[in-house]
Backbone as CSV, one residue per row, in Angstrom:
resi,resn,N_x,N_y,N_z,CA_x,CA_y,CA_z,C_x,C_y,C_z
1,UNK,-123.153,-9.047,69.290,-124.483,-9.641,69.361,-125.257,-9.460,68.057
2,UNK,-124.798,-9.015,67.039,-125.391,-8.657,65.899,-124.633,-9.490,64.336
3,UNK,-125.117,-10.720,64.773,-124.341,-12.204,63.594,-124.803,-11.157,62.379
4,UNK,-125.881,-10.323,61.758,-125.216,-9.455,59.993,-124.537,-9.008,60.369
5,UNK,-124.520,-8.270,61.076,-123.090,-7.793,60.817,-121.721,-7.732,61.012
6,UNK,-121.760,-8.903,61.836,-120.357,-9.714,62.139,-119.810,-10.759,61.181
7,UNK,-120.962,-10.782,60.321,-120.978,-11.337,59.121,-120.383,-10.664,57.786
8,UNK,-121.205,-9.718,57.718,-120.788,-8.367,56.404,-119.386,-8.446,56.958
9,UNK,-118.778,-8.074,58.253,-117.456,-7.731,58.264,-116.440,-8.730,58.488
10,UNK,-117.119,-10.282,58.401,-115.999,-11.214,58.009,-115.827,-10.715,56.709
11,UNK,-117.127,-10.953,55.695,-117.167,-11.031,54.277,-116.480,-10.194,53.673
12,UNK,-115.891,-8.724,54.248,-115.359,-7.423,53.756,-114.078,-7.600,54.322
13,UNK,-113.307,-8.390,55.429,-112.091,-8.515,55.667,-111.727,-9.717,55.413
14,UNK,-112.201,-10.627,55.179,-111.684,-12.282,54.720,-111.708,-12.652,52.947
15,UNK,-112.523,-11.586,52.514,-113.050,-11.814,51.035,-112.087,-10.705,50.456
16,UNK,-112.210,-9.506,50.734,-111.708,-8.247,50.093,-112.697,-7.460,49.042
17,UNK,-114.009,-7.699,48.983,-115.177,-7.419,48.262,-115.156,-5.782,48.287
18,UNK,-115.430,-5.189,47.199,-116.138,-4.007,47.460,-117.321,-3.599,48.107
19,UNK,-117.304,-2.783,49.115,-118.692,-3.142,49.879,-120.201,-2.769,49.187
20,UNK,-120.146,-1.760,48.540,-121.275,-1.363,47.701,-121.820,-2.050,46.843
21,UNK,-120.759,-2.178,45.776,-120.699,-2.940,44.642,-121.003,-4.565,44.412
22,UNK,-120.116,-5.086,45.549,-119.885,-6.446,45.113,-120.345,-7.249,46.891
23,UNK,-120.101,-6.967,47.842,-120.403,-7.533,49.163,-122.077,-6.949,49.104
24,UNK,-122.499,-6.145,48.998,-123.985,-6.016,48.858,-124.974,-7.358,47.975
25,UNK,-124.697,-7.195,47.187,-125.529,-7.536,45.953,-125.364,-9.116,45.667
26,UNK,-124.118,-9.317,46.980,-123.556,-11.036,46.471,-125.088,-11.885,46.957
27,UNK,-124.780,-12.803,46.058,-126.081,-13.819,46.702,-125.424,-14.994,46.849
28,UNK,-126.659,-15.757,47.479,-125.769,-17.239,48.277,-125.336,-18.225,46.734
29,UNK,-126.580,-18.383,45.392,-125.926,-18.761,44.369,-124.024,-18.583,44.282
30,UNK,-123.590,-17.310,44.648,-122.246,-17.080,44.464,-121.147,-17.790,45.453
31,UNK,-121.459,-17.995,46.458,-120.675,-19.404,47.345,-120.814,-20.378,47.063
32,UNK,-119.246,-20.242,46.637,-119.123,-21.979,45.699,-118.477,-22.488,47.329
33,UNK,-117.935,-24.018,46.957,-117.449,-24.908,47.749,-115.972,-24.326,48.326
34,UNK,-115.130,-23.797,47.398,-113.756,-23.253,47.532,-113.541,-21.624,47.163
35,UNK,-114.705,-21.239,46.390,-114.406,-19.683,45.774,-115.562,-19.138,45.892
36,UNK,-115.835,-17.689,46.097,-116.595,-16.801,45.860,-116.998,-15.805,44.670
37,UNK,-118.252,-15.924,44.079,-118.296,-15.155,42.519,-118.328,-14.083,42.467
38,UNK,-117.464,-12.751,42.968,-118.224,-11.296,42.691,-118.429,-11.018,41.100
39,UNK,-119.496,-10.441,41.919,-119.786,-9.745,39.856,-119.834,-8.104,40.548
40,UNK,-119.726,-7.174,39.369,-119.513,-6.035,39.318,-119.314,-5.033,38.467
41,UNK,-119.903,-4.007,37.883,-119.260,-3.569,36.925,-118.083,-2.538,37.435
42,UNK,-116.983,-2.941,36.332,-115.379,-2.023,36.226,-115.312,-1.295,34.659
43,UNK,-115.401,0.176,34.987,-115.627,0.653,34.314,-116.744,0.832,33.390
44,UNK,-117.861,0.543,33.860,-119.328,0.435,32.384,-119.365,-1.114,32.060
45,UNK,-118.485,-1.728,32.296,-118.535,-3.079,31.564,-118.321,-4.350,32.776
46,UNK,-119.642,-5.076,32.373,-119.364,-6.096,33.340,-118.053,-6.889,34.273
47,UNK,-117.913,-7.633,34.814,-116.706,-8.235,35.194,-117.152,-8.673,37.259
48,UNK,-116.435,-10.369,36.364,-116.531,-10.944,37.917,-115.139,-11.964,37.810
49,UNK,-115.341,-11.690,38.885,-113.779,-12.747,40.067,-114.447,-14.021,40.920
50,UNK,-113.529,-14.955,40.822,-113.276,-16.264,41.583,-112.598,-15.374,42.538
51,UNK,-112.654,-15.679,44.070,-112.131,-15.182,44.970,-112.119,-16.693,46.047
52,UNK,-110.549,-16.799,46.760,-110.710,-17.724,47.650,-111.788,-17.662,48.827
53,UNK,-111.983,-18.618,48.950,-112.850,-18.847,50.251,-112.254,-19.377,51.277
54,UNK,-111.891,-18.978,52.214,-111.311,-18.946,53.046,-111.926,-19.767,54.190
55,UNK,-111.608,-20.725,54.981,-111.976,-21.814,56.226,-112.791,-20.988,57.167
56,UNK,-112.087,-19.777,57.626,-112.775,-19.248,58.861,-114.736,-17.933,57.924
57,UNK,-114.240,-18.059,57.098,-115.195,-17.159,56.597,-116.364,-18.121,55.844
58,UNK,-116.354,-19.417,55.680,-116.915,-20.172,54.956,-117.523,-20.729,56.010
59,UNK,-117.359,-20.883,57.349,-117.658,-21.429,58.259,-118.474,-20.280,59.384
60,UNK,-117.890,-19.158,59.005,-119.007,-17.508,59.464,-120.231,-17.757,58.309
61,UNK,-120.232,-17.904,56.912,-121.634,-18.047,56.238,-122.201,-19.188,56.298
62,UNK,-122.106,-20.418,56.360,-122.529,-21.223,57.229,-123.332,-20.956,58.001
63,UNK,-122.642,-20.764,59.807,-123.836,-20.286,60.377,-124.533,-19.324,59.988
64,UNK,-123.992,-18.347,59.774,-125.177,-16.895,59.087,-126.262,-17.794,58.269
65,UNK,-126.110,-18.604,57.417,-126.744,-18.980,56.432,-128.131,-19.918,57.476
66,UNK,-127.842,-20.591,58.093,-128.167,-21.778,58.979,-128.965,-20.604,59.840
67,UNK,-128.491,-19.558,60.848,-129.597,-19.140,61.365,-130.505,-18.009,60.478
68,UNK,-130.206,-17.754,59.079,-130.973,-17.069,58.096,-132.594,-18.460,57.965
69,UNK,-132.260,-19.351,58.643,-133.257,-20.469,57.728,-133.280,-21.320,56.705
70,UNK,-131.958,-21.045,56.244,-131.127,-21.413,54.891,-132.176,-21.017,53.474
71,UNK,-131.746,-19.408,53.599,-132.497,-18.795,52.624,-132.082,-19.407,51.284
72,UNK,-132.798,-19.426,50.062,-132.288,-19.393,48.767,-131.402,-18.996,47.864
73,UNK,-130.649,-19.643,46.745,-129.604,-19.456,46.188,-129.572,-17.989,45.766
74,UNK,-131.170,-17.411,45.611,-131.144,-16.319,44.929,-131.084,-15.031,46.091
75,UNK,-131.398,-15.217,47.605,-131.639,-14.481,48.361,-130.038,-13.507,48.679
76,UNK,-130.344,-12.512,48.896,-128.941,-11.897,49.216,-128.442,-12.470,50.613
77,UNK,-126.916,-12.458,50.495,-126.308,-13.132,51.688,-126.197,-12.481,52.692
78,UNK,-125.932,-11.202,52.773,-126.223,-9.794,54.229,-127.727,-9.308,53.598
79,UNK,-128.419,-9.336,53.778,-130.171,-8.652,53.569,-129.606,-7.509,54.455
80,UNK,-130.314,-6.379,54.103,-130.641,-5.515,55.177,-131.589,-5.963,56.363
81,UNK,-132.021,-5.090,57.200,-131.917,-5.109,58.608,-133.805,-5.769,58.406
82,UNK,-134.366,-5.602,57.014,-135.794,-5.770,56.607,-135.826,-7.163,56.285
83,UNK,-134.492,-7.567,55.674,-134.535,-8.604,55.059,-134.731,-8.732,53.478
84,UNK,-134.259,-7.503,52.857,-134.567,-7.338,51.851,-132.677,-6.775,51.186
85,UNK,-133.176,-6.473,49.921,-131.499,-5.633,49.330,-131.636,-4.387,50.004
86,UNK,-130.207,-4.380,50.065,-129.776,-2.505,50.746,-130.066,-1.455,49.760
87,UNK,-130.564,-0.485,50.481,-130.838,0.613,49.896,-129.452,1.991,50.209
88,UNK,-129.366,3.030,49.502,-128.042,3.690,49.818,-128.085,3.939,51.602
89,UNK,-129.354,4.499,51.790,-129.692,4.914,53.263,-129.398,4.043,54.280
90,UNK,-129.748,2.828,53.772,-129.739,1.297,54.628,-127.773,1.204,54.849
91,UNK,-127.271,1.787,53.799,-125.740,1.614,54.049,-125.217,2.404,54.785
92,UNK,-125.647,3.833,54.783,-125.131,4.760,55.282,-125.062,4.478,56.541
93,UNK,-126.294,4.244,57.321,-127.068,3.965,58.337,-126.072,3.189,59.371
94,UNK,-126.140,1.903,58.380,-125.107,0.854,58.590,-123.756,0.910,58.697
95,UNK,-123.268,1.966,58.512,-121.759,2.416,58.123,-122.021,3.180,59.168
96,UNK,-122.133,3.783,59.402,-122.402,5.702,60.251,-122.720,4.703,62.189
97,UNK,-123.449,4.054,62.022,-123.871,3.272,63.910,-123.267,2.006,64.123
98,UNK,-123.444,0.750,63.223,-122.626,-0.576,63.315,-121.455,-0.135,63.007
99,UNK,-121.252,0.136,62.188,-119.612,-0.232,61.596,-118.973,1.199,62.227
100,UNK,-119.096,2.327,62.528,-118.186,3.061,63.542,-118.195,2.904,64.622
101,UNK,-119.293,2.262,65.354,-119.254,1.692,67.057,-118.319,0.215,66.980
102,UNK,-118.484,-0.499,66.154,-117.536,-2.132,65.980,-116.044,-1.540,65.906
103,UNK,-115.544,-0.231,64.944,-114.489,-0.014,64.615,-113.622,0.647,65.558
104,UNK,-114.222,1.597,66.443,-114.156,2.225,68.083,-113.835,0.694,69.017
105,UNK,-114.748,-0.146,69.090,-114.408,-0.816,70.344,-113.214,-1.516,69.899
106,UNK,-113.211,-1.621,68.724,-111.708,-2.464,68.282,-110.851,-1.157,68.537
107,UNK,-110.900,-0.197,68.962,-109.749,0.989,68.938,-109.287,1.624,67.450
108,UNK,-109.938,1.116,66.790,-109.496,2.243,65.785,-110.145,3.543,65.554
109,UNK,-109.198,4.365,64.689,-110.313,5.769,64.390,-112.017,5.646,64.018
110,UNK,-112.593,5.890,64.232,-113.845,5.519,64.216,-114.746,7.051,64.219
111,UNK,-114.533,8.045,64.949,-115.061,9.089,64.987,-115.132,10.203,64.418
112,UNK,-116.183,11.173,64.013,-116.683,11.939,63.099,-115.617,12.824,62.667
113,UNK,-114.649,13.329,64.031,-113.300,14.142,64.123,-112.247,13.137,63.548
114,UNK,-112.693,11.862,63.762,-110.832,11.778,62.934,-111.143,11.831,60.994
115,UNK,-112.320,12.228,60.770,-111.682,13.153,58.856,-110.734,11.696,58.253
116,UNK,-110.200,12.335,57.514,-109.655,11.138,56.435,-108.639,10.437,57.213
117,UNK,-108.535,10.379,58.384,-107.985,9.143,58.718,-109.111,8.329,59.722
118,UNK,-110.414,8.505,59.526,-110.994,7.102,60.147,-111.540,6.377,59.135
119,UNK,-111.442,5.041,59.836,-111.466,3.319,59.121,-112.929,3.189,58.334
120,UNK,-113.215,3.012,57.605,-114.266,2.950,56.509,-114.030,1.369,56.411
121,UNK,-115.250,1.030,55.823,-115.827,-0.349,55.701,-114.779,-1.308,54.170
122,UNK,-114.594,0.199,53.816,-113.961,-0.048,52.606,-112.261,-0.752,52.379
123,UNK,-111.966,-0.214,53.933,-110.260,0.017,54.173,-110.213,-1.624,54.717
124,UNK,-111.438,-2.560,55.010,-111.285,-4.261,55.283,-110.526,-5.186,54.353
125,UNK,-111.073,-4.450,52.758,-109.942,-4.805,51.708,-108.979,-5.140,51.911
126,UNK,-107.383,-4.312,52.355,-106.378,-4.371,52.658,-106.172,-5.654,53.658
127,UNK,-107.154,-5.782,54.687,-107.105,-6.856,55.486,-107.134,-8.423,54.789
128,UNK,-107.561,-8.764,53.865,-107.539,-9.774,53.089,-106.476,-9.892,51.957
129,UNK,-106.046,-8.703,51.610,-104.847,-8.142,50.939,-103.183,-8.348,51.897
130,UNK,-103.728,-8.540,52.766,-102.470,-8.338,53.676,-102.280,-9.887,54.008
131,UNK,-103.310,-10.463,54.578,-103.420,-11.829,54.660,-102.858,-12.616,53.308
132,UNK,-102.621,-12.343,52.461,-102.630,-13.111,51.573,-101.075,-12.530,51.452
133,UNK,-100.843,-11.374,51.430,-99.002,-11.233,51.290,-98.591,-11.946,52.486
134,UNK,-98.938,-11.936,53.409,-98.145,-12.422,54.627,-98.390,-14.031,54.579
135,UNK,-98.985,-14.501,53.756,-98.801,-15.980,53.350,-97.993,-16.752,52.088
136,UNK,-97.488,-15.356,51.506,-96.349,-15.347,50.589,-96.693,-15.523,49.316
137,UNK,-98.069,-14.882,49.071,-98.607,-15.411,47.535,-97.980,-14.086,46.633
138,UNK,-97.799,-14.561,45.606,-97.229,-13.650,44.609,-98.424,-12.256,44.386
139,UNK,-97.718,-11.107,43.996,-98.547,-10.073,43.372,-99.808,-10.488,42.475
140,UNK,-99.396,-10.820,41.369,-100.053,-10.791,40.634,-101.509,-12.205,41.027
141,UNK,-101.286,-13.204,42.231,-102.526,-13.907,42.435,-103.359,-12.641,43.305
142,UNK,-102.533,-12.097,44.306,-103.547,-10.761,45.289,-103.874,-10.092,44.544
143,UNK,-103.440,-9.354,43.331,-104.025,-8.329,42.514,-105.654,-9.368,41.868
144,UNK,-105.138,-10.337,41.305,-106.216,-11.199,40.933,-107.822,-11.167,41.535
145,UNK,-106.780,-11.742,43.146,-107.865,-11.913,44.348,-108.983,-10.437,44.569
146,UNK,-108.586,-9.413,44.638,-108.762,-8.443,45.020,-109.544,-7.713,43.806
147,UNK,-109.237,-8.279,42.516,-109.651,-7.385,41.063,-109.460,-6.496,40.665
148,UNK,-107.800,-6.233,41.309,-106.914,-5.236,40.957,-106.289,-5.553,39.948
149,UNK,-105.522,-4.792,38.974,-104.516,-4.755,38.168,-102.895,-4.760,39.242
150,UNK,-101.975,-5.748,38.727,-100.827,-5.358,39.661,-100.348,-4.412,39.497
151,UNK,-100.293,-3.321,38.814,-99.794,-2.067,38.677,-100.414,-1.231,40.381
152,UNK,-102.064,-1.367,40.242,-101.972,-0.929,41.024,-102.063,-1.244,43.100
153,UNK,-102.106,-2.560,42.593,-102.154,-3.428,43.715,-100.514,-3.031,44.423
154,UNK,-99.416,-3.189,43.850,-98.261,-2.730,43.951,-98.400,-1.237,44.501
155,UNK,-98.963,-0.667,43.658,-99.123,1.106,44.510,-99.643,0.798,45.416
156,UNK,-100.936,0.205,46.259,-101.880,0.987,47.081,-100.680,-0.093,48.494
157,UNK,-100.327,-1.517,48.068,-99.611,-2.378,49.278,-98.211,-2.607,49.284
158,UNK,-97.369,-1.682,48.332,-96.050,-1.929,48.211,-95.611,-1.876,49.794
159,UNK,-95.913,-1.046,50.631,-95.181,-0.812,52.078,-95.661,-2.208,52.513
160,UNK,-96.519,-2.939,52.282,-96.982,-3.962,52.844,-95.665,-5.382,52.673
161,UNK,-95.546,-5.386,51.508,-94.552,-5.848,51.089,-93.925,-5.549,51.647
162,UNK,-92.908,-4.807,51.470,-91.333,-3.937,52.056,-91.667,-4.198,53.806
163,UNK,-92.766,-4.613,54.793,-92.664,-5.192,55.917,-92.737,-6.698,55.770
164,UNK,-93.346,-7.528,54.828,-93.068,-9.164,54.935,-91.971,-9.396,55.050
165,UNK,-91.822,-10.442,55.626,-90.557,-11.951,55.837,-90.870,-13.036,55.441
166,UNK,-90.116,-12.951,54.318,-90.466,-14.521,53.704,-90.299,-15.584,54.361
167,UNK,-89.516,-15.470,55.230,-89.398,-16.289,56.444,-90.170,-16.647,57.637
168,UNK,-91.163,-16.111,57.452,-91.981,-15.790,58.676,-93.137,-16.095,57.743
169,UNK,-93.781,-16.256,56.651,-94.922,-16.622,55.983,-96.168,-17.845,57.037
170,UNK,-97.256,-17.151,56.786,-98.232,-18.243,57.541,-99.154,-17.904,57.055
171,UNK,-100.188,-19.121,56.815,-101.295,-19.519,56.495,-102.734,-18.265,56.601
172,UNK,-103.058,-17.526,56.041,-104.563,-16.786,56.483,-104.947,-17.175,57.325
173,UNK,-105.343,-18.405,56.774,-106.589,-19.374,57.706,-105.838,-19.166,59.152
174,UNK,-104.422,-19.990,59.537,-103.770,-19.492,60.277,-103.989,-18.522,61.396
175,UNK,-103.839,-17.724,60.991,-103.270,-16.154,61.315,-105.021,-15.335,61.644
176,UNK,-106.157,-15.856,61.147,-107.338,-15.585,61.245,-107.619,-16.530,62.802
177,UNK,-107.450,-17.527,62.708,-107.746,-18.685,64.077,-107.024,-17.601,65.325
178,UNK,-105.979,-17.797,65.160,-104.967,-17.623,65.806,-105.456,-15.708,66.855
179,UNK,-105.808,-14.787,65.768,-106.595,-13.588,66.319,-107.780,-13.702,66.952
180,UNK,-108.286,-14.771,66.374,-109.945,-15.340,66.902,-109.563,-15.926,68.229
181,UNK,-108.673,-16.576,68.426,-108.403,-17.475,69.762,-108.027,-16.502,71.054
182,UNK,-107.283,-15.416,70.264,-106.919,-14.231,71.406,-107.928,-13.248,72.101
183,UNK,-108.893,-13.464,70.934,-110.041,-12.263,71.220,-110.920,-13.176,72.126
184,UNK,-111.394,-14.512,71.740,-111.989,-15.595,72.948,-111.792,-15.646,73.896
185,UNK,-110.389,-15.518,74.197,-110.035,-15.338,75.972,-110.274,-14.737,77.158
């Protein structure tokens, strides 16, 4: 019942954005027709990515956008809960009650006791990372996508790999419908 933030967490599992950095601060200027602009600094020094835009996530900002009022190019695309940019507290907040109660009812680790193995906002990455191997795109476009180097895109999803079937390859968009249609039922 809460379209931000069913929103933020298309944008963090369909995009692969950093959530602090680059899913915060994005503004609607940065939704192009086919790609998304993160900007960010890596390392001290500026740097932004073309990132696909994906059918089912272009069609989540859409409405977000549509019941926002169709805020301005310059307005941020998740506002905080004020309607304004996030503040660190505003994330925490947001991380610590939405996003560990959303991550629980989906069954994952979610709670204060599961320590370094519960799901962080951060770990959605991989989900757009994964989508994109299991549609058979080469390393070096996901490292791209993601604004990784393949050196280390290869470290953090090699097991990811070593489970694909090239034979079995399907569409994101796909494979996004297809989870959406199961959870509708």
């Amino acid at each position: 019942d809460d379209l931000r933030s069913a929103t933020l967490i298309s944008l963090l599992a369909y995009a692969g954005p950093r959530p602090e950095s680059e899913a915060l601060p994005l503004r609607w200027a940065a939704i192009r027709r086919r790609t998304i602009l993160f900007q960010a600094t890596k390392r001290g020094a500026p740097s932004e990515r073309a990132t696909r835009l994906l059918a089912p996530l272009a069609e989540d900002l859409r409405t977000w956008r549509a019941t926002c009022g169709q805020p301005p190019d310059a307005a941020p695309v998740i506002p905080n809960a004020h309607g304004d940019h996030w503040s660190g507290s505003d994330w925490d907040n947001w991380r610590a009650r939405t996003f560990r109660a959303a991550a629980a009812a989906a069954g994952l680790r979610a709670g204060k006791a599961d320590g370094a193995l519960r799901v962080r906002p951060r770990d959605l990455r991989s989900s757009f990372a994964t989508l994109l191997i299991y549609e058979g795109q080469p390393p070096p476009y996901v490292a791209e996508q993601l604004g990784h180097s393949p050196a280390t895109l290869m470290r953090d999803y090699a097991r990811v790999w070593g489970d694909f079937d090239p034979s079995q390859r399907v569409s994101a968009e796909a494979q996004i419908d297809q989870v959406r249609s199961q959870i509708h039922r």
